[in-house]
mmCIF file of N, CA and C in Angstrom:
data_model
loop_
_atom_site.group_PDB
_atom_site.id
_atom_site.type_symbol
_atom_site.label_atom_id
_atom_site.label_comp_id
_atom_site.label_asym_id
_atom_site.label_seq_id
_atom_site.Cartn_x
_atom_site.Cartn_y
_atom_site.Cartn_z
ATOM 1 N N MET A 1 -13.284 60.687 26.872
ATOM 2 C CA MET A 1 -12.755 61.033 28.181
ATOM 3 C C MET A 1 -12.462 62.525 28.207
ATOM 4 N N ASN A 2 -12.881 63.176 29.286
ATOM 5 C CA ASN A 2 -12.599 64.604 29.362
ATOM 6 C C ASN A 2 -11.321 64.853 30.170
ATOM 7 N N ILE A 3 -10.884 66.089 30.130
ATOM 8 C CA ILE A 3 -9.608 66.452 30.760
ATOM 9 C C ILE A 3 -9.624 66.239 32.266
ATOM 10 N N GLU A 4 -10.767 66.448 32.908
ATOM 11 C CA GLU A 4 -10.861 66.265 34.359
ATOM 12 C C GLU A 4 -10.661 64.799 34.744
ATOM 13 N N ASN A 5 -11.312 63.897 34.007
ATOM 14 C CA ASN A 5 -11.132 62.457 34.270
ATOM 15 C C ASN A 5 -9.691 62.036 34.031
ATOM 16 N N ALA A 6 -9.111 62.567 32.967
ATOM 17 C CA ALA A 6 -7.723 62.239 32.647
ATOM 18 C C ALA A 6 -6.783 62.706 33.759
ATOM 19 N N LYS A 7 -7.002 63.930 34.252
ATOM 20 C CA LYS A 7 -6.160 64.462 35.328
ATOM 21 C C LYS A 7 -6.284 63.616 36.597
ATOM 22 N N LYS A 8 -7.494 63.174 36.897
ATOM 23 C CA LYS A 8 -7.732 62.343 38.079
ATOM 24 C C LYS A 8 -6.951 61.025 37.973
ATOM 25 N N LEU A 9 -6.997 60.416 36.792
ATOM 26 C CA LEU A 9 -6.262 59.169 36.585
ATOM 27 C C LEU A 9 -4.757 59.387 36.687
ATOM 28 N N LEU A 10 -4.293 60.493 36.134
ATOM 29 C CA LEU A 10 -2.866 60.810 36.217
ATOM 30 C C LEU A 10 -2.423 60.884 37.672
ATOM 31 N N LYS A 11 -3.228 61.568 38.469
ATOM 32 C CA LYS A 11 -2.897 61.731 39.884
ATOM 33 C C LYS A 11 -2.889 60.385 40.602
ATOM 34 N N GLU A 12 -3.908 59.567 40.336
ATOM 35 C CA GLU A 12 -4.011 58.242 40.968
ATOM 36 C C GLU A 12 -2.806 57.368 40.652
ATOM 37 N N LYS A 13 -2.321 57.458 39.401
ATOM 38 C CA LYS A 13 -1.213 56.605 38.964
ATOM 39 C C LYS A 13 0.143 57.264 39.194
ATOM 40 N N ASP A 14 0.134 58.447 39.789
ATOM 41 C CA ASP A 14 1.365 59.169 40.098
ATOM 42 C C ASP A 14 2.238 59.374 38.858
ATOM 43 N N ILE A 15 1.578 59.740 37.757
ATOM 44 C CA ILE A 15 2.291 60.006 36.510
ATOM 45 C C ILE A 15 2.223 61.501 36.236
ATOM 46 N N SER A 16 3.367 62.075 35.962
ATOM 47 C CA SER A 16 3.464 63.516 35.828
ATOM 48 C C SER A 16 3.404 63.967 34.367
ATOM 49 N N ILE A 17 2.406 64.766 34.050
ATOM 50 C CA ILE A 17 2.302 65.423 32.742
ATOM 51 C C ILE A 17 1.457 66.669 32.979
ATOM 52 N N THR A 18 1.854 67.774 32.380
ATOM 53 C CA THR A 18 1.103 68.997 32.631
ATOM 54 C C THR A 18 -0.269 68.931 31.966
ATOM 55 N N GLU A 19 -1.203 69.704 32.512
ATOM 56 C CA GLU A 19 -2.557 69.731 31.944
ATOM 57 C C GLU A 19 -2.515 70.195 30.490
ATOM 58 N N ASN A 20 -1.679 71.180 30.233
ATOM 59 C CA ASN A 20 -1.544 71.707 28.875
ATOM 60 C C ASN A 20 -1.085 70.614 27.907
ATOM 61 N N ARG A 21 -0.080 69.841 28.316
ATOM 62 C CA ARG A 21 0.423 68.762 27.463
ATOM 63 C C ARG A 21 -0.624 67.669 27.272
ATOM 64 N N LEU A 22 -1.330 67.346 28.338
ATOM 65 C CA LEU A 22 -2.364 66.323 28.247
ATOM 66 C C LEU A 22 -3.454 66.760 27.270
ATOM 67 N N GLU A 23 -3.836 68.015 27.354
ATOM 68 C CA GLU A 23 -4.865 68.552 26.455
ATOM 69 C C GLU A 23 -4.408 68.470 24.995
ATOM 70 N N ILE A 24 -3.159 68.836 24.753
ATOM 71 C CA ILE A 24 -2.601 68.785 23.393
ATOM 72 C C ILE A 24 -2.610 67.344 22.886
ATOM 73 N N LEU A 25 -2.172 66.417 23.729
ATOM 74 C CA LEU A 25 -2.154 64.996 23.349
ATOM 75 C C LEU A 25 -3.533 64.494 22.978
ATOM 76 N N MET A 26 -4.519 64.826 23.806
ATOM 77 C CA MET A 26 -5.876 64.358 23.563
ATOM 78 C C MET A 26 -6.409 64.915 22.253
ATOM 79 N N ARG A 27 -6.134 66.183 22.013
ATOM 80 C CA ARG A 27 -6.610 66.818 20.785
ATOM 81 C C ARG A 27 -5.921 66.237 19.549
ATOM 82 N N LEU A 28 -4.611 66.089 19.614
ATOM 83 C CA LEU A 28 -3.860 65.540 18.483
ATOM 84 C C LEU A 28 -4.285 64.109 18.165
ATOM 85 N N ALA A 29 -4.448 63.308 19.200
ATOM 86 C CA ALA A 29 -4.802 61.906 18.992
ATOM 87 C C ALA A 29 -6.165 61.757 18.343
ATOM 88 N N ASP A 30 -7.046 62.678 18.624
ATOM 89 C CA ASP A 30 -8.403 62.580 18.098
ATOM 90 C C ASP A 30 -8.521 63.046 16.651
ATOM 91 N N HIS A 31 -7.584 63.853 16.182
ATOM 92 C CA HIS A 31 -7.755 64.454 14.861
ATOM 93 C C HIS A 31 -6.698 64.087 13.833
ATOM 94 N N HIS A 32 -5.738 63.275 14.203
ATOM 95 C CA HIS A 32 -4.663 62.956 13.261
ATOM 96 C C HIS A 32 -4.361 61.464 13.226
ATOM 97 N N HIS A 33 -3.732 61.056 12.152
ATOM 98 C CA HIS A 33 -3.299 59.671 11.995
ATOM 99 C C HIS A 33 -1.778 59.659 12.205
ATOM 100 N N PHE A 34 -1.340 59.085 13.295
ATOM 101 C CA PHE A 34 0.088 59.062 13.601
ATOM 102 C C PHE A 34 0.656 57.662 13.438
ATOM 103 N N HIS A 35 1.885 57.591 12.964
ATOM 104 C CA HIS A 35 2.557 56.301 12.842
ATOM 105 C C HIS A 35 3.597 56.100 13.944
ATOM 106 N N SER A 36 3.952 57.152 14.636
ATOM 107 C CA SER A 36 4.968 56.996 15.671
ATOM 108 C C SER A 36 4.833 58.091 16.728
ATOM 109 N N ILE A 37 5.437 57.816 17.872
ATOM 110 C CA ILE A 37 5.467 58.809 18.941
ATOM 111 C C ILE A 37 6.201 60.063 18.452
ATOM 112 N N SER A 38 7.230 59.865 17.632
ATOM 113 C CA SER A 38 7.974 61.015 17.095
ATOM 114 C C SER A 38 7.076 61.943 16.292
ATOM 115 N N GLU A 39 6.149 61.358 15.529
ATOM 116 C CA GLU A 39 5.222 62.188 14.753
ATOM 117 C C GLU A 39 4.350 63.042 15.658
ATOM 118 N N ILE A 40 3.895 62.470 16.770
ATOM 119 C CA ILE A 40 3.070 63.241 17.712
ATOM 120 C C ILE A 40 3.899 64.383 18.290
ATOM 121 N N VAL A 41 5.129 64.064 18.662
ATOM 122 C CA VAL A 41 6.027 65.080 19.226
ATOM 123 C C VAL A 41 6.252 66.204 18.212
ATOM 124 N N ASN A 42 6.523 65.834 16.963
ATOM 125 C CA ASN A 42 6.770 66.839 15.922
ATOM 126 C C ASN A 42 5.531 67.687 15.644
ATOM 127 N N GLU A 43 4.375 67.055 15.607
ATOM 128 C CA GLU A 43 3.122 67.752 15.316
ATOM 129 C C GLU A 43 2.762 68.755 16.412
ATOM 130 N N SER A 44 3.270 68.535 17.605
ATOM 131 C CA SER A 44 2.928 69.410 18.730
ATOM 132 C C SER A 44 3.746 70.705 18.753
ATOM 133 N N ASN A 45 4.601 70.882 17.753
ATOM 134 C CA ASN A 45 5.422 72.103 17.651
ATOM 135 C C ASN A 45 6.242 72.364 18.911
ATOM 136 N N GLY A 46 6.874 71.334 19.423
ATOM 137 C CA GLY A 46 7.756 71.487 20.565
ATOM 138 C C GLY A 46 7.078 71.529 21.917
ATOM 139 N N LYS A 47 5.739 71.358 21.948
ATOM 140 C CA LYS A 47 5.026 71.432 23.218
ATOM 141 C C LYS A 47 4.995 70.086 23.945
ATOM 142 N N LEU A 48 5.344 69.010 23.249
ATOM 143 C CA LEU A 48 5.382 67.678 23.860
ATOM 144 C C LEU A 48 6.760 67.071 23.653
ATOM 145 N N ASN A 49 7.132 66.166 24.557
ATOM 146 C CA ASN A 49 8.346 65.399 24.343
ATOM 147 C C ASN A 49 8.005 63.911 24.420
ATOM 148 N N LYS A 50 8.954 63.072 24.046
ATOM 149 C CA LYS A 50 8.670 61.627 23.999
ATOM 150 C C LYS A 50 8.259 61.086 25.356
ATOM 151 N N LYS A 51 8.875 61.593 26.408
ATOM 152 C CA LYS A 51 8.549 61.089 27.744
ATOM 153 C C LYS A 51 7.100 61.395 28.116
ATOM 154 N N SER A 52 6.620 62.603 27.803
ATOM 155 C CA SER A 52 5.240 62.949 28.157
ATOM 156 C C SER A 52 4.238 62.124 27.357
ATOM 157 N N VAL A 53 4.546 61.857 26.091
ATOM 158 C CA VAL A 53 3.660 61.025 25.269
ATOM 159 C C VAL A 53 3.648 59.593 25.816
ATOM 160 N N TYR A 54 4.822 59.075 26.085
ATOM 161 C CA TYR A 54 4.945 57.717 26.620
ATOM 162 C C TYR A 54 4.212 57.562 27.955
ATOM 163 N N ASN A 55 4.377 58.536 28.846
ATOM 164 C CA ASN A 55 3.710 58.466 30.148
ATOM 165 C C ASN A 55 2.196 58.461 30.005
ATOM 166 N N ALA A 56 1.690 59.265 29.082
ATOM 167 C CA ALA A 56 0.247 59.310 28.877
ATOM 168 C C ALA A 56 -0.270 57.982 28.332
ATOM 169 N N ILE A 57 0.467 57.391 27.394
ATOM 170 C CA ILE A 57 0.066 56.094 26.840
ATOM 171 C C ILE A 57 0.108 55.029 27.930
ATOM 172 N N LYS A 58 1.183 55.008 28.674
ATOM 173 C CA LYS A 58 1.343 54.003 29.729
ATOM 174 C C LYS A 58 0.230 54.117 30.773
ATOM 175 N N LEU A 59 -0.119 55.347 31.108
ATOM 176 C CA LEU A 59 -1.173 55.576 32.096
ATOM 177 C C LEU A 59 -2.455 54.847 31.742
ATOM 178 N N PHE A 60 -2.921 55.042 30.508
ATOM 179 C CA PHE A 60 -4.240 54.573 30.142
ATOM 180 C C PHE A 60 -4.308 53.091 29.807
ATOM 181 N N ILE A 61 -3.182 52.400 29.842
ATOM 182 C CA ILE A 61 -3.259 50.968 29.614
ATOM 183 C C ILE A 61 -3.066 50.180 30.895
ATOM 184 N N CYS A 62 -3.130 50.853 32.009
ATOM 185 C CA CYS A 62 -3.066 50.151 33.287
ATOM 186 C C CYS A 62 -4.295 49.266 33.453
ATOM 187 N N LYS A 63 -4.120 48.168 34.177
ATOM 188 C CA LYS A 63 -5.227 47.243 34.436
ATOM 189 C C LYS A 63 -6.439 47.955 35.000
ATOM 190 N N GLY A 64 -7.611 47.510 34.607
ATOM 191 C CA GLY A 64 -8.832 48.031 35.185
ATOM 192 C C GLY A 64 -9.415 49.235 34.480
ATOM 193 N N LEU A 65 -8.629 49.920 33.670
ATOM 194 C CA LEU A 65 -9.153 51.098 32.993
ATOM 195 C C LEU A 65 -9.847 50.724 31.680
ATOM 196 N N ALA A 66 -9.569 49.543 31.187
ATOM 197 C CA ALA A 66 -10.066 49.142 29.871
ATOM 198 C C ALA A 66 -11.580 49.236 29.752
ATOM 199 N N GLU A 67 -12.286 48.537 30.623
ATOM 200 C CA GLU A 67 -13.743 48.474 30.511
ATOM 201 C C GLU A 67 -14.408 49.825 30.736
ATOM 202 N N ALA A 68 -13.793 50.649 31.561
ATOM 203 C CA ALA A 68 -14.408 51.926 31.918
ATOM 204 C C ALA A 68 -14.536 52.885 30.741
ATOM 205 N N TYR A 69 -13.687 52.732 29.726
ATOM 206 C CA TYR A 69 -13.690 53.703 28.631
ATOM 207 C C TYR A 69 -13.962 53.073 27.276
ATOM 208 N N THR A 70 -14.851 52.078 27.235
ATOM 209 C CA THR A 70 -15.309 51.549 25.963
ATOM 210 C C THR A 70 -16.760 51.978 25.799
ATOM 211 N N LEU A 71 -17.168 52.122 24.579
ATOM 212 C CA LEU A 71 -18.550 52.515 24.304
ATOM 213 C C LEU A 71 -19.272 51.342 23.662
ATOM 214 N N GLY A 72 -20.353 50.910 24.296
ATOM 215 C CA GLY A 72 -21.135 49.808 23.746
ATOM 216 C C GLY A 72 -20.325 48.550 23.564
ATOM 217 N N GLY A 73 -19.315 48.375 24.391
ATOM 218 C CA GLY A 73 -18.494 47.172 24.300
ATOM 219 C C GLY A 73 -17.435 47.216 23.207
ATOM 220 N N VAL A 74 -17.384 48.307 22.435
ATOM 221 C CA VAL A 74 -16.395 48.402 21.356
ATOM 222 C C VAL A 74 -15.172 49.163 21.864
ATOM 223 N N PRO A 75 -14.014 48.525 21.873
ATOM 224 C CA PRO A 75 -12.836 49.223 22.404
ATOM 225 C C PRO A 75 -12.452 50.418 21.541
ATOM 226 N N LYS A 76 -12.075 51.480 22.209
ATOM 227 C CA LYS A 76 -11.582 52.644 21.490
ATOM 228 C C LYS A 76 -10.160 52.374 20.987
ATOM 229 N N TYR A 77 -9.398 51.648 21.793
ATOM 230 C CA TYR A 77 -8.010 51.351 21.452
ATOM 231 C C TYR A 77 -7.712 49.895 21.789
ATOM 232 N N ALA A 78 -6.843 49.277 21.031
ATOM 233 C CA ALA A 78 -6.385 47.935 21.375
ATOM 234 C C ALA A 78 -4.878 47.878 21.177
ATOM 235 N N LEU A 79 -4.195 47.332 22.123
ATOM 236 C CA LEU A 79 -2.742 47.214 22.050
ATOM 237 C C LEU A 79 -2.400 45.834 21.516
ATOM 238 N N THR A 80 -1.621 45.761 20.455
ATOM 239 C CA THR A 80 -1.299 44.464 19.867
ATOM 240 C C THR A 80 0.187 44.364 19.553
ATOM 241 N N ASP A 81 0.659 43.150 19.492
ATOM 242 C CA ASP A 81 2.016 42.860 19.048
ATOM 243 C C ASP A 81 1.826 42.159 17.709
ATOM 244 N N ASN A 82 2.033 42.847 16.589
ATOM 245 C CA ASN A 82 1.664 42.263 15.305
ATOM 246 C C ASN A 82 2.668 41.224 14.805
ATOM 247 N N LEU A 83 2.322 40.564 13.706
ATOM 248 C CA LEU A 83 3.108 39.430 13.205
ATOM 249 C C LEU A 83 4.517 39.795 12.774
ATOM 250 N N GLU A 84 4.712 41.037 12.375
ATOM 251 C CA GLU A 84 6.050 41.457 11.954
ATOM 252 C C GLU A 84 6.936 41.820 13.141
ATOM 253 N N GLY A 85 6.431 41.631 14.358
ATOM 254 C CA GLY A 85 7.231 41.946 15.536
ATOM 255 C C GLY A 85 7.160 43.409 15.926
ATOM 256 N N LYS A 86 6.340 44.177 15.210
ATOM 257 C CA LYS A 86 6.170 45.584 15.563
ATOM 258 C C LYS A 86 5.025 45.691 16.559
ATOM 259 N N SER A 87 5.152 46.601 17.479
ATOM 260 C CA SER A 87 4.106 46.807 18.472
ATOM 261 C C SER A 87 3.289 48.020 18.058
ATOM 262 N N GLU A 88 1.984 47.874 18.087
ATOM 263 C CA GLU A 88 1.134 48.963 17.642
ATOM 264 C C GLU A 88 -0.031 49.176 18.575
ATOM 265 N N ILE A 89 -0.479 50.410 18.652
ATOM 266 C CA ILE A 89 -1.742 50.715 19.305
ATOM 267 C C ILE A 89 -2.717 51.028 18.179
ATOM 268 N N HIS A 90 -3.753 50.219 18.065
ATOM 269 C CA HIS A 90 -4.768 50.454 17.044
ATOM 270 C C HIS A 90 -5.872 51.306 17.647
ATOM 271 N N VAL A 91 -6.272 52.312 16.933
ATOM 272 C CA VAL A 91 -7.181 53.306 17.468
ATOM 273 C C VAL A 91 -8.436 53.403 16.617
ATOM 274 N N VAL A 92 -9.589 53.467 17.266
ATOM 275 C CA VAL A 92 -10.809 53.840 16.554
ATOM 276 C C VAL A 92 -11.225 55.193 17.116
ATOM 277 N N SER A 93 -11.136 56.220 16.291
ATOM 278 C CA SER A 93 -11.428 57.567 16.766
ATOM 279 C C SER A 93 -12.933 57.785 16.835
ATOM 280 N N GLN A 94 -13.324 58.947 17.325
ATOM 281 C CA GLN A 94 -14.742 59.246 17.484
ATOM 282 C C GLN A 94 -15.486 59.242 16.153
ATOM 283 N N ASP A 95 -14.769 59.518 15.046
ATOM 284 C CA ASP A 95 -15.430 59.493 13.736
ATOM 285 C C ASP A 95 -15.368 58.106 13.090
ATOM 286 N N GLY A 96 -14.897 57.114 13.855
ATOM 287 C CA GLY A 96 -14.891 55.735 13.366
ATOM 288 C C GLY A 96 -13.700 55.372 12.495
ATOM 289 N N VAL A 97 -12.751 56.287 12.327
ATOM 290 C CA VAL A 97 -11.587 56.015 11.493
ATOM 291 C C VAL A 97 -10.568 55.187 12.276
ATOM 292 N N ILE A 98 -10.081 54.121 11.668
ATOM 293 C CA ILE A 98 -9.068 53.280 12.320
ATOM 294 C C ILE A 98 -7.701 53.911 12.082
ATOM 295 N N LYS A 99 -6.977 54.108 13.165
ATOM 296 C CA LYS A 99 -5.641 54.689 13.099
ATOM 297 C C LYS A 99 -4.690 53.727 13.813
ATOM 298 N N HIS A 100 -3.416 53.928 13.675
ATOM 299 C CA HIS A 100 -2.494 53.126 14.473
ATOM 300 C C HIS A 100 -1.256 53.928 14.834
ATOM 301 N N LEU A 101 -0.679 53.542 15.944
ATOM 302 C CA LEU A 101 0.516 54.199 16.456
ATOM 303 C C LEU A 101 1.528 53.109 16.789
ATOM 304 N N SER A 102 2.616 53.056 16.037
ATOM 305 C CA SER A 102 3.662 52.079 16.320
ATOM 306 C C SER A 102 4.456 52.552 17.528
ATOM 307 N N ILE A 103 4.837 51.622 18.368
ATOM 308 C CA ILE A 103 5.619 52.008 19.545
ATOM 309 C C ILE A 103 6.899 51.203 19.644
ATOM 310 N N ASP A 104 7.872 51.793 20.250
ATOM 311 C CA ASP A 104 9.182 51.202 20.450
ATOM 312 C C ASP A 104 9.078 49.906 21.261
ATOM 313 N N GLN A 105 9.888 48.908 20.925
ATOM 314 C CA GLN A 105 9.825 47.618 21.615
ATOM 315 C C GLN A 105 10.091 47.746 23.116
ATOM 316 N N ARG A 106 10.988 48.659 23.491
ATOM 317 C CA ARG A 106 11.286 48.866 24.909
ATOM 318 C C ARG A 106 10.038 49.327 25.659
ATOM 319 N N ILE A 107 9.289 50.242 25.032
ATOM 320 C CA ILE A 107 8.053 50.730 25.640
ATOM 321 C C ILE A 107 7.044 49.601 25.733
ATOM 322 N N PHE A 108 6.944 48.815 24.650
ATOM 323 C CA PHE A 108 5.992 47.707 24.638
ATOM 324 C C PHE A 108 6.323 46.700 25.746
ATOM 325 N N ASP A 109 7.608 46.405 25.933
ATOM 326 C CA ASP A 109 8.022 45.467 26.993
ATOM 327 C C ASP A 109 7.663 46.017 28.378
ATOM 328 N N ASP A 110 7.835 47.322 28.547
ATOM 329 C CA ASP A 110 7.487 47.973 29.807
ATOM 330 C C ASP A 110 5.980 47.889 30.056
ATOM 331 N N ILE A 111 5.220 48.093 28.979
ATOM 332 C CA ILE A 111 3.763 47.995 29.070
ATOM 333 C C ILE A 111 3.354 46.575 29.467
ATOM 334 N N LYS A 112 3.998 45.583 28.861
ATOM 335 C CA LYS A 112 3.681 44.186 29.187
ATOM 336 C C LYS A 112 3.891 43.909 30.671
ATOM 337 N N LYS A 113 4.953 44.482 31.228
ATOM 338 C CA LYS A 113 5.200 44.315 32.670
ATOM 339 C C LYS A 113 4.097 44.975 33.486
ATOM 340 N N SER A 114 3.622 46.134 33.015
ATOM 341 C CA SER A 114 2.589 46.874 33.740
ATOM 342 C C SER A 114 1.249 46.158 33.757
ATOM 343 N N VAL A 115 0.853 45.602 32.618
ATOM 344 C CA VAL A 115 -0.498 45.042 32.516
ATOM 345 C C VAL A 115 -0.537 43.525 32.629
ATOM 346 N N GLY A 116 0.627 42.882 32.550
ATOM 347 C CA GLY A 116 0.670 41.423 32.608
ATOM 348 C C GLY A 116 0.812 40.849 31.210
ATOM 349 N N GLU A 117 1.754 39.960 31.046
ATOM 350 C CA GLU A 117 2.112 39.371 29.753
ATOM 351 C C GLU A 117 0.907 38.810 28.994
ATOM 352 N N ASP A 118 0.029 38.088 29.680
ATOM 353 C CA ASP A 118 -1.079 37.416 29.009
ATOM 354 C C ASP A 118 -2.170 38.360 28.543
ATOM 355 N N GLU A 119 -2.204 39.553 29.088
ATOM 356 C CA GLU A 119 -3.298 40.464 28.764
ATOM 357 C C GLU A 119 -2.975 41.437 27.643
ATOM 358 N N VAL A 120 -1.727 41.459 27.216
ATOM 359 C CA VAL A 120 -1.304 42.484 26.273
ATOM 360 C C VAL A 120 -2.081 42.450 24.966
ATOM 361 N N SER A 121 -2.285 41.275 24.392
ATOM 362 C CA SER A 121 -2.906 41.228 23.071
ATOM 363 C C SER A 121 -4.399 41.534 23.096
ATOM 364 N N SER A 122 -5.021 41.420 24.256
ATOM 365 C CA SER A 122 -6.470 41.608 24.274
ATOM 366 C C SER A 122 -6.946 42.844 25.044
ATOM 367 N N ILE A 123 -6.029 43.532 25.723
ATOM 368 C CA ILE A 123 -6.480 44.649 26.557
ATOM 369 C C ILE A 123 -7.028 45.790 25.698
ATOM 370 N N SER A 124 -8.126 46.336 26.117
ATOM 371 C CA SER A 124 -8.733 47.482 25.433
ATOM 372 C C SER A 124 -8.439 48.721 26.257
ATOM 373 N N ILE A 125 -8.029 49.765 25.570
ATOM 374 C CA ILE A 125 -7.672 50.967 26.314
ATOM 375 C C ILE A 125 -8.268 52.205 25.672
ATOM 376 N N SER A 126 -8.321 53.259 26.411
ATOM 377 C CA SER A 126 -8.843 54.510 25.878
ATOM 378 C C SER A 126 -7.800 55.607 26.070
ATOM 379 N N VAL A 127 -6.737 55.510 25.331
ATOM 380 C CA VAL A 127 -5.634 56.445 25.463
ATOM 381 C C VAL A 127 -5.950 57.745 24.745
ATOM 382 N N LEU A 128 -5.723 58.842 25.405
ATOM 383 C CA LEU A 128 -5.665 60.152 24.774
ATOM 384 C C LEU A 128 -6.970 60.691 24.177
ATOM 385 N N LEU A 129 -8.066 59.972 24.272
ATOM 386 C CA LEU A 129 -9.305 60.488 23.682
ATOM 387 C C LEU A 129 -10.075 61.336 24.676
ATOM 388 N N LYS A 130 -10.782 62.332 24.187
ATOM 389 C CA LYS A 130 -11.637 63.140 25.047
ATOM 390 C C LYS A 130 -12.804 62.298 25.497
#
């Protein structure tokens, strides 16, 4: 996904994040293995905050965006609620490396409300990738 498509989606969903922050998020997500939103915030050297990261993640898991950003039917990202009760976003980056990002339960519950309870374990998303 390029920055122009991302900006268009942001506008459609009425989610506020600066272009600069969105660009940083997309770049960081593509080149690093993160275990938490805090790690992304720290890696950005103060250019991102938790709210901007959360808003970007929430944006791309809205209904209907899943199919549009998969390649050859293989999801770039999958949101799961794992057996230990931790919520994770599993990521397959452009180089094929599997990464994951654990998210706070409050955020996960909010996401479930956004996309629908039954769809959470199977929804495919393309968060933060170019």
